[in-house]
């Protein structure tokens, strides 16, 4: 398993956290997602990856931006 951390900008509430969590969790292979609202930190656990492209697409889909 690989743990990667990312920063997402624009999240302001629990709804934002839920939206980002759901989109990132839908990336192929992702096993766990932890989103910290205060810092915008998104921790992803997966066998490999995800790639920056996958993360950017998922975060964009949720309506936010990958830093
Ligand atoms: Cu929100």
CSV table of C-alpha atoms and ligand atoms in Angstrom, one decimal:
chain,number,residue,atom,x,y,z
A,1,UNK,CA,0.0,0.0,0.0
A,2,UNK,CA,1.0,3.5,-0.8
A,3,UNK,CA,0.0,6.6,1.3
A,4,UNK,CA,0.0,9.9,-0.6
A,5,UNK,CA,-1.0,13.3,0.7
A,6,UNK,CA,-2.5,16.1,-1.4
A,7,UNK,CA,-3.8,19.6,-0.7
A,8,UNK,CA,-7.2,20.6,-1.9
A,9,UNK,CA,-8.3,24.3,-1.9
A,10,UNK,CA,-11.8,25.7,-1.6
A,11,UNK,CA,-13.3,23.3,1.0
A,12,UNK,CA,-15.3,25.1,3.6
A,13,UNK,CA,-17.6,22.7,5.3
A,14,UNK,CA,-18.5,19.0,5.9
A,15,UNK,CA,-20.4,18.9,2.6
A,16,UNK,CA,-17.2,19.8,0.8
A,17,UNK,CA,-15.3,17.1,2.7
A,18,UNK,CA,-18.0,14.5,1.7
A,19,UNK,CA,-17.9,15.5,-1.9
A,20,UNK,CA,-14.2,15.3,-2.2
A,21,UNK,CA,-14.1,12.0,-0.2
A,22,UNK,CA,-16.6,10.4,-2.5
A,23,UNK,CA,-14.9,11.5,-5.8
A,24,UNK,CA,-11.4,10.5,-4.6
A,25,UNK,CA,-12.7,7.2,-3.2
A,26,UNK,CA,-14.1,6.4,-6.7
A,27,UNK,CA,-10.6,6.5,-8.3
A,28,UNK,CA,-9.7,3.0,-9.3
A,29,UNK,CA,-7.7,1.1,-6.6
A,30,UNK,CA,-8.2,3.7,-3.8
A,31,UNK,CA,-8.8,1.9,-0.5
A,32,UNK,CA,-9.2,4.8,1.9
A,33,UNK,CA,-9.5,8.5,1.9
A,34,UNK,CA,-9.1,10.9,4.8
A,35,UNK,CA,-9.9,14.6,4.3
A,36,UNK,CA,-8.9,17.2,6.9
A,37,UNK,CA,-11.1,20.3,6.4
A,38,UNK,CA,-8.9,22.7,8.4
A,39,UNK,CA,-5.8,22.2,6.3
A,40,UNK,CA,-7.3,20.9,3.1
A,41,UNK,CA,-5.1,17.8,3.4
A,42,UNK,CA,-6.3,14.7,1.6
A,43,UNK,CA,-4.6,11.4,2.5
A,44,UNK,CA,-5.1,8.6,0.1
A,45,UNK,CA,-4.3,4.9,0.6
A,46,UNK,CA,-4.0,2.8,-2.5
A,47,UNK,CA,-1.9,-0.1,-3.8
A,48,UNK,CA,-0.2,2.4,-6.2
A,49,UNK,CA,-0.9,6.0,-7.1
A,50,UNK,CA,-3.2,7.7,-7.6
A,51,UNK,CA,-1.5,9.9,-10.3
A,52,UNK,CA,-1.7,13.6,-10.1
A,53,UNK,CA,-4.0,13.6,-13.2
A,54,UNK,CA,-6.4,11.2,-11.4
A,55,UNK,CA,-6.5,13.3,-8.3
A,56,UNK,CA,-6.9,16.6,-10.2
A,57,UNK,CA,-9.8,15.1,-12.2
A,58,UNK,CA,-11.5,13.7,-9.1
A,59,UNK,CA,-11.1,16.9,-7.1
A,60,UNK,CA,-12.3,19.0,-10.1
A,61,UNK,CA,-15.3,16.7,-10.4
A,62,UNK,CA,-16.2,17.5,-6.8
A,63,UNK,CA,-15.9,21.2,-7.5
A,64,UNK,CA,-12.6,22.0,-5.9
A,65,UNK,CA,-9.0,22.5,-6.9
A,66,UNK,CA,-5.9,20.5,-6.3
A,67,UNK,CA,-3.1,22.7,-5.1
B,1,LIG,CU1,-18.9,22.8,1.9
